[in-house]
Structures are given as structure tokens and as C-alpha cells.
mmCIF file of C-alpha atoms in Angstrom:
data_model
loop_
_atom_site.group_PDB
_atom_site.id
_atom_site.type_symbol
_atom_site.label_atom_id
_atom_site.label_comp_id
_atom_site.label_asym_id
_atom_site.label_seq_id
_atom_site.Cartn_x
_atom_site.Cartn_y
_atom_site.Cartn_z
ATOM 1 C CA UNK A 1 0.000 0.000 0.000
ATOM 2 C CA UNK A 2 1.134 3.566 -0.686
ATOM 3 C CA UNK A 3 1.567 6.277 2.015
ATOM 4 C CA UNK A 4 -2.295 7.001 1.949
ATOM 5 C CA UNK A 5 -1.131 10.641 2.238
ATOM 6 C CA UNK A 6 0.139 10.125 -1.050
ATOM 7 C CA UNK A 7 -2.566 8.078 -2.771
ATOM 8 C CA UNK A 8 -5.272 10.158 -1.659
ATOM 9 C CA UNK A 9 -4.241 13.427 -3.287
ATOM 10 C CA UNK A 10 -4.786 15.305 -0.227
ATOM 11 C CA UNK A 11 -7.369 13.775 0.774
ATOM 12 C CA UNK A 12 -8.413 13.379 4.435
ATOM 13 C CA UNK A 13 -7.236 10.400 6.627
ATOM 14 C CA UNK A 14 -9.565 9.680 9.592
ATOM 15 C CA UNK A 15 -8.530 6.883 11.729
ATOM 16 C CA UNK A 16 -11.150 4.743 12.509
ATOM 17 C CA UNK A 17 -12.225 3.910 15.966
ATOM 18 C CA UNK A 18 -10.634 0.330 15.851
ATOM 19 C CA UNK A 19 -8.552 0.638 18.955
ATOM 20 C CA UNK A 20 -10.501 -0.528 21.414
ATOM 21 C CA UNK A 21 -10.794 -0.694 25.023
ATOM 22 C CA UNK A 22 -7.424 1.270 26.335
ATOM 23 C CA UNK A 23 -7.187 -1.288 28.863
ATOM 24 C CA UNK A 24 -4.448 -3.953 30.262
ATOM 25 C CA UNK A 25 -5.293 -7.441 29.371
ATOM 26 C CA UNK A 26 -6.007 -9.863 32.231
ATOM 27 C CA UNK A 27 -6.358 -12.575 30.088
ATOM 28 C CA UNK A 28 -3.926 -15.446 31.049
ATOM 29 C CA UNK A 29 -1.269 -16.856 28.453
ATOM 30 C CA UNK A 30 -0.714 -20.372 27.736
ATOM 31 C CA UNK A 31 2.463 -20.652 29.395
ATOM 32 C CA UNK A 32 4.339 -18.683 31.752
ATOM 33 C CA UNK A 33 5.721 -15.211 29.942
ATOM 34 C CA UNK A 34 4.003 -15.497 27.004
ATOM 35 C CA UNK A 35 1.119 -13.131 25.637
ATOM 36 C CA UNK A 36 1.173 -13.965 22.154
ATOM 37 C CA UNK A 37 0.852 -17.721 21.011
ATOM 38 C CA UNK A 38 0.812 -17.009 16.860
ATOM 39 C CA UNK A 39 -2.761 -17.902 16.396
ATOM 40 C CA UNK A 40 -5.795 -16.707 18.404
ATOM 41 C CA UNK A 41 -4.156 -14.775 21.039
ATOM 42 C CA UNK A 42 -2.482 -11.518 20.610
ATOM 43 C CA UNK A 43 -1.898 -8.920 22.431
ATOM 44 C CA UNK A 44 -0.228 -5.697 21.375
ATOM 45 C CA UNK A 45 0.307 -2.391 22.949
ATOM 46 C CA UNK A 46 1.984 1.267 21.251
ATOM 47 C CA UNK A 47 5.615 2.496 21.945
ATOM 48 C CA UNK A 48 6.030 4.727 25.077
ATOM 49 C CA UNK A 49 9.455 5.543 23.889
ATOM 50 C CA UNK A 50 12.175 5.158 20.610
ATOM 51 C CA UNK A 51 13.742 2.620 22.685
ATOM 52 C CA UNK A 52 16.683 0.282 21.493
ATOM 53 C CA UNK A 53 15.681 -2.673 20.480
ATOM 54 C CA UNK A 54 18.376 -5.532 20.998
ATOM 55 C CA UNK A 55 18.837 -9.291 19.758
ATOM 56 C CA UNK A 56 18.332 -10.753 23.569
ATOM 57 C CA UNK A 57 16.740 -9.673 26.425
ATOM 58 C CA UNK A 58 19.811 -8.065 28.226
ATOM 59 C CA UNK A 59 20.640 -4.209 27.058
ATOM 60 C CA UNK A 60 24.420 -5.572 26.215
ATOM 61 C CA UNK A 61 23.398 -7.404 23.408
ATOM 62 C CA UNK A 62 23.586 -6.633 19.864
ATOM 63 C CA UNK A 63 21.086 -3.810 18.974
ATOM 64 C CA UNK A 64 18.655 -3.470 15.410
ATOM 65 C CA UNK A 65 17.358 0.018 15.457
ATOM 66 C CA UNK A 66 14.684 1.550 17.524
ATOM 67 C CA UNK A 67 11.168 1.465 18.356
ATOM 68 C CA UNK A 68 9.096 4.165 16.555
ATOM 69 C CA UNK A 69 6.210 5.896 17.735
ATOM 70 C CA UNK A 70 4.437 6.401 14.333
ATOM 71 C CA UNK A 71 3.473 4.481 11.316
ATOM 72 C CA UNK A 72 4.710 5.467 7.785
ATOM 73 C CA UNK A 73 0.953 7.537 7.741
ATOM 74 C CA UNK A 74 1.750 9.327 11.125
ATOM 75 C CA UNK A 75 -0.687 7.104 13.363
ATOM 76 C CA UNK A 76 0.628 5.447 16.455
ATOM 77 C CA UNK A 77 2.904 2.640 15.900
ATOM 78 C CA UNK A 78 1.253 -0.943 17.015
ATOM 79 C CA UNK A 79 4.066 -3.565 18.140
ATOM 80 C CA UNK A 80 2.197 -7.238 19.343
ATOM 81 C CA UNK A 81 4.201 -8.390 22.219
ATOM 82 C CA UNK A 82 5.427 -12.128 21.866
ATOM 83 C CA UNK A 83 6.765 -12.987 25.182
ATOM 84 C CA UNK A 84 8.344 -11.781 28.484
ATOM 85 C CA UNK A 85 12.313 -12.575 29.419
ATOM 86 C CA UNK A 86 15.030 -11.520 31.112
ATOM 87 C CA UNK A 87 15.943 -10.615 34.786
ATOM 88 C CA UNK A 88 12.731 -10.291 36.837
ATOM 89 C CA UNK A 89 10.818 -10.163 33.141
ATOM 90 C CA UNK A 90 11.913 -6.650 33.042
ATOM 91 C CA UNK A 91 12.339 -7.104 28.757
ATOM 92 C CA UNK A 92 9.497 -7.999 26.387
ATOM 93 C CA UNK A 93 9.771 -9.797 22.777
ATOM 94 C CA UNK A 94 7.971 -7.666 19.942
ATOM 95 C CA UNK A 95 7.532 -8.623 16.311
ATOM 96 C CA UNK A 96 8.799 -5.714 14.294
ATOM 97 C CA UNK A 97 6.906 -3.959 11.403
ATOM 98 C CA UNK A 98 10.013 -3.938 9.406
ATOM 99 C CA UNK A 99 12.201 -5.832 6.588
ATOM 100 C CA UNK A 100 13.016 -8.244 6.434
ATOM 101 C CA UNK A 101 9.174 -9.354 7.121
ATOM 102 C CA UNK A 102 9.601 -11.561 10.166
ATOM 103 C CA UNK A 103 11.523 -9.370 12.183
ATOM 104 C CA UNK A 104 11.445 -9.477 16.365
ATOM 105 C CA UNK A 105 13.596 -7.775 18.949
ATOM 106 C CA UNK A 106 13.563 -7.010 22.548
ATOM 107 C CA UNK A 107 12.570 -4.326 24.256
ATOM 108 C CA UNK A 108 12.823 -2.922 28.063
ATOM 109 C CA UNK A 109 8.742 -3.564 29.202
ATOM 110 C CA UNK A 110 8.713 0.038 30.383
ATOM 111 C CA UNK A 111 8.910 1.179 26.554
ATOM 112 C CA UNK A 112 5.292 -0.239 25.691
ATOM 113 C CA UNK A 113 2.097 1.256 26.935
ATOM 114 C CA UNK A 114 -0.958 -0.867 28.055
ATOM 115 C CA UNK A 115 -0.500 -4.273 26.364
ATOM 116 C CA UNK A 116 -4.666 -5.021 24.406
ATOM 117 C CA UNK A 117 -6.165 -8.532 23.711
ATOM 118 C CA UNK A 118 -7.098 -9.400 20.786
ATOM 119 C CA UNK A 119 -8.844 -12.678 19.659
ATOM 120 C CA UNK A 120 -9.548 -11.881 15.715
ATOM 121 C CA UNK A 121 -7.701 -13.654 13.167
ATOM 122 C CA UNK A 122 -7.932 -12.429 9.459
ATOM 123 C CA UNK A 123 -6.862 -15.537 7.306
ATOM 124 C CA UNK A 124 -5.844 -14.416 3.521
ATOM 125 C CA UNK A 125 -5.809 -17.563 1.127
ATOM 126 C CA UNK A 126 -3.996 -16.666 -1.837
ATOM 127 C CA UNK A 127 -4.400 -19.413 -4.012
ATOM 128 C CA UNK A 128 -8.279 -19.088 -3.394
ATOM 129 C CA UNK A 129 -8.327 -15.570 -3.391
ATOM 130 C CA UNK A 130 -10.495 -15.664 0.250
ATOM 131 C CA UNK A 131 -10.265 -14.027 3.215
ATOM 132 C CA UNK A 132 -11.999 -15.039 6.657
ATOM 133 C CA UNK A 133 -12.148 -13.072 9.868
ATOM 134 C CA UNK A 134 -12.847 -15.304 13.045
ATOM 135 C CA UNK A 135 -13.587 -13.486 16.522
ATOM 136 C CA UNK A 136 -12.589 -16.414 18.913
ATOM 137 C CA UNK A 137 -12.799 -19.205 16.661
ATOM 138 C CA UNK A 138 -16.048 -17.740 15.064
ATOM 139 C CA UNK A 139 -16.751 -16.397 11.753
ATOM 140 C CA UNK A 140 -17.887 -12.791 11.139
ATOM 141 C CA UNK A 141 -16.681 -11.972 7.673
ATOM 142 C CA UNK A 142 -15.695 -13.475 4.525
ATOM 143 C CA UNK A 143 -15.170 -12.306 1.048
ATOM 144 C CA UNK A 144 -13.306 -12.313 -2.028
ATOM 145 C CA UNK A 145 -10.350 -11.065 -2.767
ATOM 146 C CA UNK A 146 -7.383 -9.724 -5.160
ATOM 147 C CA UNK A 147 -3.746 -10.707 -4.069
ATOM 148 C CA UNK A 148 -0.518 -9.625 -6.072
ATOM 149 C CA UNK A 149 0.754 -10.662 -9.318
ATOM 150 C CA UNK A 150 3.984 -13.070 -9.688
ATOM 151 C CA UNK A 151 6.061 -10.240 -10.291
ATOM 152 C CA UNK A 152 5.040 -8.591 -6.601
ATOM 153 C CA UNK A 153 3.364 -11.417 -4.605
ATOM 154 C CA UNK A 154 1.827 -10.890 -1.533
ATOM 155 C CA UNK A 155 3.768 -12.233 0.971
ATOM 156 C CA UNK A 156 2.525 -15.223 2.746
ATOM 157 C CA UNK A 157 3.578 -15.106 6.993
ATOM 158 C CA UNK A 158 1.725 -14.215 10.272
ATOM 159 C CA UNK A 159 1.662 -9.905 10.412
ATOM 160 C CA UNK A 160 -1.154 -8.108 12.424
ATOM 161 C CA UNK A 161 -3.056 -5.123 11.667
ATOM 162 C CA UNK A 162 -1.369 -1.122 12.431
ATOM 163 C CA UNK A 163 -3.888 1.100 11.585
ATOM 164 C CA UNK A 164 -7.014 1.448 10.369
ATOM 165 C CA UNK A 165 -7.992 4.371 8.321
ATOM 166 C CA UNK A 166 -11.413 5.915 6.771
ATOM 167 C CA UNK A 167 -10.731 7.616 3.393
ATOM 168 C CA UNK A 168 -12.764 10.842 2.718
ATOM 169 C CA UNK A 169 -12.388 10.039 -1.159
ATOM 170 C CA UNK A 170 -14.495 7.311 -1.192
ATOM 171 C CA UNK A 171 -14.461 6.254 -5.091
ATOM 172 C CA UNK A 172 -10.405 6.850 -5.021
ATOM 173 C CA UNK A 173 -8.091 3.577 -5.819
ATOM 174 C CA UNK A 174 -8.442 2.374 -2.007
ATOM 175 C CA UNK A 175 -12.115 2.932 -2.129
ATOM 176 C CA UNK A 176 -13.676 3.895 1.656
ATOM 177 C CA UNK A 177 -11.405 2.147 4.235
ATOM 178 C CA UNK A 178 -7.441 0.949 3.830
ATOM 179 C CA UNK A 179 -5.978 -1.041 6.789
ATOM 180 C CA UNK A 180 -2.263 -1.062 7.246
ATOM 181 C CA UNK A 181 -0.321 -4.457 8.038
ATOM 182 C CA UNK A 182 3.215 -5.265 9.709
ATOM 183 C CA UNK A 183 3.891 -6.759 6.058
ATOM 184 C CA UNK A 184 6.015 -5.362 3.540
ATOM 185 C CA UNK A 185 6.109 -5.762 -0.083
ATOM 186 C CA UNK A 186 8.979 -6.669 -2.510
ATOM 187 C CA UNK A 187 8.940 -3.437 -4.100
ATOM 188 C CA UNK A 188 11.339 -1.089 -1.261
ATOM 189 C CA UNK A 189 11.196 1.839 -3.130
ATOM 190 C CA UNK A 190 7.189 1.968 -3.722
ATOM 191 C CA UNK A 191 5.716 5.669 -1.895
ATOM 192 C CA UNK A 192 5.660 4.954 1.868
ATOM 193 C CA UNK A 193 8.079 2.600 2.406
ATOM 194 C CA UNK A 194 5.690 -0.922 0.606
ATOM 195 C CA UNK A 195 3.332 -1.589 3.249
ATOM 196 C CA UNK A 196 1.146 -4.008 2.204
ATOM 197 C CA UNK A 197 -2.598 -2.850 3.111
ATOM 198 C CA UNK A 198 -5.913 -4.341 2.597
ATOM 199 C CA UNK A 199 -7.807 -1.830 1.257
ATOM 200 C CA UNK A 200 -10.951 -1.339 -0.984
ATOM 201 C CA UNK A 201 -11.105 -0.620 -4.800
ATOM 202 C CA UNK A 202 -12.337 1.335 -7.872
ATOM 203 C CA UNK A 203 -11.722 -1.773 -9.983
ATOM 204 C CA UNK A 204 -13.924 -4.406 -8.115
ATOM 205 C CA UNK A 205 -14.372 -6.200 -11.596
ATOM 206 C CA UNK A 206 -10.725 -7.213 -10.922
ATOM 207 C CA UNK A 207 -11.156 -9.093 -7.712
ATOM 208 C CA UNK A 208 -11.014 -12.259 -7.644
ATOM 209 C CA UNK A 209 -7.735 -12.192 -9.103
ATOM 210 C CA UNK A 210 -4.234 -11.092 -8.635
ATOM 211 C CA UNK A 211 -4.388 -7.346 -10.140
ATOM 212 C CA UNK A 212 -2.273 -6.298 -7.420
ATOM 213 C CA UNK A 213 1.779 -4.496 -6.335
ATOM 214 C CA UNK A 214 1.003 -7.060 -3.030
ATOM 215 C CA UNK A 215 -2.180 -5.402 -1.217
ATOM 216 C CA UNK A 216 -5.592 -7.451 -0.983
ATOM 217 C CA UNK A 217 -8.075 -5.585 -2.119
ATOM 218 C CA UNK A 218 -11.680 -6.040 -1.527
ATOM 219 C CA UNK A 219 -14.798 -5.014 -2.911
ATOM 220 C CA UNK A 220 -16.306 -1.874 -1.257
ATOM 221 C CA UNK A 221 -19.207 -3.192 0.375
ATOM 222 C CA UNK A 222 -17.560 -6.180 1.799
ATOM 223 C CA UNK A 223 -14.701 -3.078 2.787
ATOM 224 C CA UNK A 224 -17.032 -1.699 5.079
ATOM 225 C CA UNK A 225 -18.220 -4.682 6.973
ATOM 226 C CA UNK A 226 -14.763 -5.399 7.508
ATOM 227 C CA UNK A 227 -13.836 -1.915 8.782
ATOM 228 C CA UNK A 228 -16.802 -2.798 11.522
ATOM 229 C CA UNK A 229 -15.151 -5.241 12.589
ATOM 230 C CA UNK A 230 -11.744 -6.189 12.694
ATOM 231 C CA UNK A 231 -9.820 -3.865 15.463
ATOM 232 C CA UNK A 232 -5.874 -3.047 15.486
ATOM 233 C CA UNK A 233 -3.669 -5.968 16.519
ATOM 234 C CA UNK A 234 -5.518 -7.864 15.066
ATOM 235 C CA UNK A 235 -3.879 -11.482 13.515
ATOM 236 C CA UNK A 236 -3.177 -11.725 9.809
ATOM 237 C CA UNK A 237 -2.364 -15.023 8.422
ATOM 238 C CA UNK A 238 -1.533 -15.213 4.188
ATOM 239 C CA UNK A 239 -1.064 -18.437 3.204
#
């Protein structure tokens, strides 16, 4: 996905309320220290601080950048948080929305806010050209989709959802809604750094199919439903 500041011409980028509840999640893990397990539990809170993020939990280890408080589009950065480690837990794993896609480092605790649950899980099938959002193991959307071409496939992995934003041009390329992902494309020099979004579409006589630089697009109508109800953090799985 383009930087939607880009795409839009100037138009207006509202976030959508897809945040939820600003609370800490009592929810237990599965095992001791961990809050994400990879498939129907995530939880994922927003850099406090640009923090160094290191290879181990221990502040003498190798370091690979720094957290960031915004996304490419200027909303607050979303990091999931995989696990707790370290002396007295004092460090938390994060997956990283960086290349390569993939990426996790660890991070002091005090340098993420409130950690949210989330149990929605947006599955992408390529090959079918389907996506399904469960909430808890249940279904509440479905529709179909366009992936990328061969030349600049989506990428297949587990990413989560960053942002979620309403577009004021509704008949533009992205149609009404555009949700950012923790998934990057192939092409590194596309506007806005290659996020790959899921996002609606002026060409809906294109979808099902693979029309795309590596975003899912989906028709309008089924766009909307979606924006209803799949919240930030939430768990993308293309396969």
C-alpha cells in the first residue's frame, strides 16, 4: 500500500475507531511469559518511547534500530508483544513492522504502553483468493479477494493489523477504508516505504484475481463490513 497521504491526493485520513478498550489485558497466556501464542491470542500495545531494540533480552546485546512511535501515515505505531524474558521479566519480545518481514527484537517492558487482547484472526488464502475473519474461533466476515501478481506477490507469513484508516475520497483507488499491516512488499522503493494494506477498490471487476503491487483488495461493500469489525492488533495469516 502507498503512504495514503500520497494516494489520496490530499485527501483526508480519519482513523477509525478500531482501537478498542485502552485497557491492560487480564487474560492469562498459555504458558508462563508469554502473551502472544501465533494464532488466536495476541496482544499488542503502542511504543512509550524510541527505545533500542536488541537481539536478547539483556541491554548488552547486539542492537537493530529503535522502536518508533508512528506508522509510515503518522498514526501510532502498534508492536504485538510475543513474550516476556530476562531478569525479573523486566524485557518484552515484539515482532517488528520492518524488513526483512519476520523481524522481532527485545525491548525494556517500560517502553510499551498498556499491552490489548485481541482474539480476531484475518486468514488471507492466496491461491483461493479468500479471506476469513474469526472473533474467537467464530466467523464474522468473509469475502473475495485480489492478491498480487507473480512479479510482486503478496507475501505469505503471520503480520497483524497497524492502523485502520477511513478515506474521505471514497471512489479513489483504495475505495472507503485501507488497513495497514506489519507486512512489507517486494517493491522497497514503492511511496511509503511498501506496506502491504488491505484496502478497498475502484476496480472491483478485478477481484477475484491477482491485479495487485502485493495489497488485498476487496470489494467496497464487503470493505465496510470489515472496517466494523476487525480492530488493530488484530492477527493476519496469508497463506
Amino acid at each position: 500500500m502507498r503512504s495514503a497521504r500520497a494516494a489520496t491526493a490530499g485527501a483526508v485520513l480519519l482513523v477509525l475507531a478500531l482501537a478498542g478498550p485502552a485497557v491492560a489485558s487480564t487474560a492469562p497466556a498459555t504458558e508462563r511469559g508469554v502473551l502472544s501464542n501465533q494464532q488466536d491470542t495476541t496482544r499488542w500495545a503502542h511504543a512509550t518511547s524510541e527505545a533500542i531494540v536488541h537481539a536478547r533480552p539483556d541491554g548488552r546485546s547486539r542492537a537493530s534500530g529503535r522502536l518508533r512511535r508512528r506508522t509510515e501515515d503518522g498514526r501510532p505505531e502498534v508492536y504485538v508483544a510475543i513474550r516476556t524474558g530476562g531478569t525479573d521479566d523486566a524485557w518484552v519480545q515484539v515482532e517488528l513492522p520492518r524488513r526483512p518481514n519476520g523481524s522481532r527484537g527485545w525491548v525494556p517492558a517500560y517502553a510499551l504502553g498498556p499491552l490489548h487482547l485481541r482474539r480476531t484472526v484475518l486468514t488471507i488464502d492466496r491461491a483461493r483468493r479468500t479471506a476469513v475473519l474469526k472473533d474467537a474461533g467464530r466467523t464474522i466476515w468473509r469475502s473475495r479477494v485480489g492478491v498480487g501478481k507473480a512479479s510482486t506477490p503478496t507475501p505469505a507469513g503471520r503480520f497483524y493489523i497497524r492502523e485502520g484508516l477511513r478515506l474521505r475520497s471514497r471512489d479513489g483507488i483504495y475505495g472507503p477504508y485501507a488497513f495497514g499491516t506489519s507486512a512489507y512488499s517486494v517493491l522497497s522503493d514503492w511511496p511509503g516505504g511498501g506496506v502491504i494494506g488491505i484496502h478497498g477498490t475502484n476496480q472491483p471487476e478485478l477481484i477475484p484475481g491477482s491485479p495487485s503491487h502485493g495489497c488485498v483488495r476487496v470489494p467496497n461493500d464487503a470493505m465496510r463490513r470489515l472496517a466494523k469489525r476487525m480492530p488493530i492488533g488484530t492477527r493476519v495469516v496469508i497463506r
